[in-house]
Amino acid sequence: MSRRGAPLDWALGAWGIAFLAVLYLPIALVLAYSFNRNVVNMMVWEGFTLDWYRSIFGLATRLAEDASYVHSTEGLVHAARNSVVVALAATAVSTVVGTATALAMARHRFRLRPLYQALLVMPMVMPDIVLGVALLVFFVGAGMTLGLGTIVMGHCVFLASYVFVVVSARLAGMGADLEEASADLGAGPWTTFRRVTLPQVAPGVAGGALLAFIISMDDLVITYFIAGVESTTLPVFIYGMLRRGMKPEINAIAMLLLAFSFVIAATGLWLRARRR
């Protein structure tokens, strides 16, 4: 390495360290404060405790002298259950729709194809508040009752775009030679898809499904507009807790969500590496 390039290397290294610090130090602080015993001021360290995690799982019945402070876990469990149900349903539908659309766009040429591709990507680049208001107006205008069904449909609108982009990137590196050879050997379209196309595109489908699941679990803005009274999801529930005041349980919930997202992402990377 030349001495002339040393200052530039030091500058790039310092920039990288500063970037990682800005990105991960707030997460590290949330992790530390999720174990803080201080109830009044979470920013002042008072001692180590697991009470906030016990409170989330219903293992602590009384954490302070004031009984009104103790957070009921019923609403939290209900919101978490709603988030999982919505995420699973929306991921299943959007994965099928996004994969089928990506295959159709990759294997067929038709008029207005660029316009159709732009419309497919539009929900990804559209501001969440605009999409949320638009979905709310549509559901109310159609006379639909807001609930888990409207949340699932609203999530499918933009999650299908994410799956479409991920699967399309996988299809871009795949030729149609094997599919044509399968057809020449007498295999039908369904057999060719099941035995030839799907095994090749499976990593992209799995990656798109995991991405859709994580985005659905973490969505707040769009869900806030199209959720009903009894269909509160976990992000909306946490937002409601923040509006009533910062509580230590919020740090613990944030850490559990982060750990859950990390497990999902690690599983996707492991499946992708194993497939390769």
mmCIF file of N, CA, C and O in Angstrom, residues 6 11-12 19 26 41 59 74 102 119 128 137 169 182 186 198 212 217 233 245:
data_model
loop_
_atom_site.group_PDB
_atom_site.id
_atom_site.type_symbol
_atom_site.label_atom_id
_atom_site.label_comp_id
_atom_site.label_asym_id
_atom_site.label_seq_id
_atom_site.Cartn_x
_atom_site.Cartn_y
_atom_site.Cartn_z
ATOM 1 N N ALA A 6 -2.629 6.357 2.150
ATOM 2 C CA ALA A 6 -2.915 6.108 3.564
ATOM 3 C C ALA A 6 -3.927 7.086 4.149
ATOM 4 O O ALA A 6 -4.846 6.661 4.867
ATOM 5 N N ALA A 11 -9.422 7.955 6.298
ATOM 6 C CA ALA A 11 -10.688 8.701 6.232
ATOM 7 C C ALA A 11 -11.862 7.767 5.968
ATOM 8 O O ALA A 11 -12.922 7.889 6.588
ATOM 9 N N LEU A 12 -11.658 6.810 5.050
ATOM 10 C CA LEU A 12 -12.730 5.856 4.767
ATOM 11 C C LEU A 12 -13.017 4.970 5.971
ATOM 12 O O LEU A 12 -14.176 4.659 6.269
ATOM 13 N N PHE A 19 -20.335 5.687 10.685
ATOM 14 C CA PHE A 19 -21.615 5.230 10.130
ATOM 15 C C PHE A 19 -22.195 4.100 10.967
ATOM 16 O O PHE A 19 -23.390 4.096 11.306
ATOM 17 N N PRO A 26 -27.804 3.639 18.861
ATOM 18 C CA PRO A 26 -29.169 3.764 19.421
ATOM 19 C C PRO A 26 -29.790 2.410 19.756
ATOM 20 O O PRO A 26 -30.491 2.283 20.773
ATOM 21 N N ASN A 41 -37.321 7.594 35.250
ATOM 22 C CA ASN A 41 -36.470 8.136 34.194
ATOM 23 C C ASN A 41 -35.631 6.996 33.619
ATOM 24 O O ASN A 41 -34.661 6.559 34.245
ATOM 25 N N LEU A 59 -45.296 -12.676 33.427
ATOM 26 C CA LEU A 59 -44.669 -13.335 34.576
ATOM 27 C C LEU A 59 -44.555 -12.423 35.784
ATOM 28 O O LEU A 59 -44.262 -12.887 36.880
ATOM 29 N N GLU A 74 -52.728 -8.428 28.141
ATOM 30 C CA GLU A 74 -53.776 -8.958 27.267
ATOM 31 C C GLU A 74 -53.799 -8.238 25.923
ATOM 32 O O GLU A 74 -53.878 -8.864 24.866
ATOM 33 N N ALA A 102 -44.170 -11.961 -11.760
ATOM 34 C CA ALA A 102 -42.773 -11.915 -12.207
ATOM 35 C C ALA A 102 -42.524 -12.923 -13.318
ATOM 36 O O ALA A 102 -41.819 -12.622 -14.303
ATOM 37 N N LEU A 119 -46.443 0.357 -12.971
ATOM 38 C CA LEU A 119 -47.567 0.285 -12.047
ATOM 39 C C LEU A 119 -47.316 -0.742 -10.943
ATOM 40 O O LEU A 119 -47.786 -0.568 -9.809
ATOM 41 N N ASP A 128 -46.205 6.121 2.254
ATOM 42 C CA ASP A 128 -47.127 5.258 2.992
ATOM 43 C C ASP A 128 -48.411 5.973 3.374
ATOM 44 O O ASP A 128 -49.493 5.376 3.347
ATOM 45 N N VAL A 137 -60.053 5.321 1.867
ATOM 46 C CA VAL A 137 -61.151 5.852 1.048
ATOM 47 C C VAL A 137 -61.804 4.743 0.228
ATOM 48 O O VAL A 137 -63.037 4.674 0.108
ATOM 49 N N ALA A 169 -35.573 -10.248 -10.031
ATOM 50 C CA ALA A 169 -34.111 -10.230 -10.008
ATOM 51 C C ALA A 169 -33.549 -11.643 -10.141
ATOM 52 O O ALA A 169 -32.508 -11.854 -10.775
ATOM 53 N N SER A 182 -37.591 -28.941 -21.426
ATOM 54 C CA SER A 182 -38.632 -29.726 -20.767
ATOM 55 C C SER A 182 -39.863 -29.856 -21.644
ATOM 56 O O SER A 182 -40.479 -30.932 -21.731
ATOM 57 N N GLY A 186 -41.751 -33.328 -23.791
ATOM 58 C CA GLY A 186 -43.137 -33.749 -23.609
ATOM 59 C C GLY A 186 -43.773 -33.327 -22.310
ATOM 60 O O GLY A 186 -44.921 -33.697 -22.048
ATOM 61 N N LEU A 198 -39.752 -23.808 -10.777
ATOM 62 C CA LEU A 198 -39.866 -23.521 -9.347
ATOM 63 C C LEU A 198 -38.599 -23.845 -8.562
ATOM 64 O O LEU A 198 -38.190 -23.044 -7.707
ATOM 65 N N ALA A 212 -41.472 -9.930 2.697
ATOM 66 C CA ALA A 212 -42.866 -9.511 2.843
ATOM 67 C C ALA A 212 -43.354 -9.723 4.266
ATOM 68 O O ALA A 212 -44.080 -8.895 4.816
ATOM 69 N N MET A 217 -45.072 -7.329 9.347
ATOM 70 C CA MET A 217 -45.032 -7.275 10.807
ATOM 71 C C MET A 217 -44.674 -5.875 11.321
ATOM 72 O O MET A 217 -45.150 -5.459 12.391
ATOM 73 N N THR A 233 -52.755 -4.094 15.440
ATOM 74 C CA THR A 233 -51.544 -4.891 15.289
ATOM 75 C C THR A 233 -50.481 -4.403 16.271
ATOM 76 O O THR A 233 -50.651 -3.381 16.945
ATOM 77 N N GLY A 245 -47.275 7.798 26.922
ATOM 78 C CA GLY A 245 -46.093 8.001 27.747
ATOM 79 C C GLY A 245 -45.111 6.870 27.561
ATOM 80 O O GLY A 245 -45.485 5.726 27.337
#
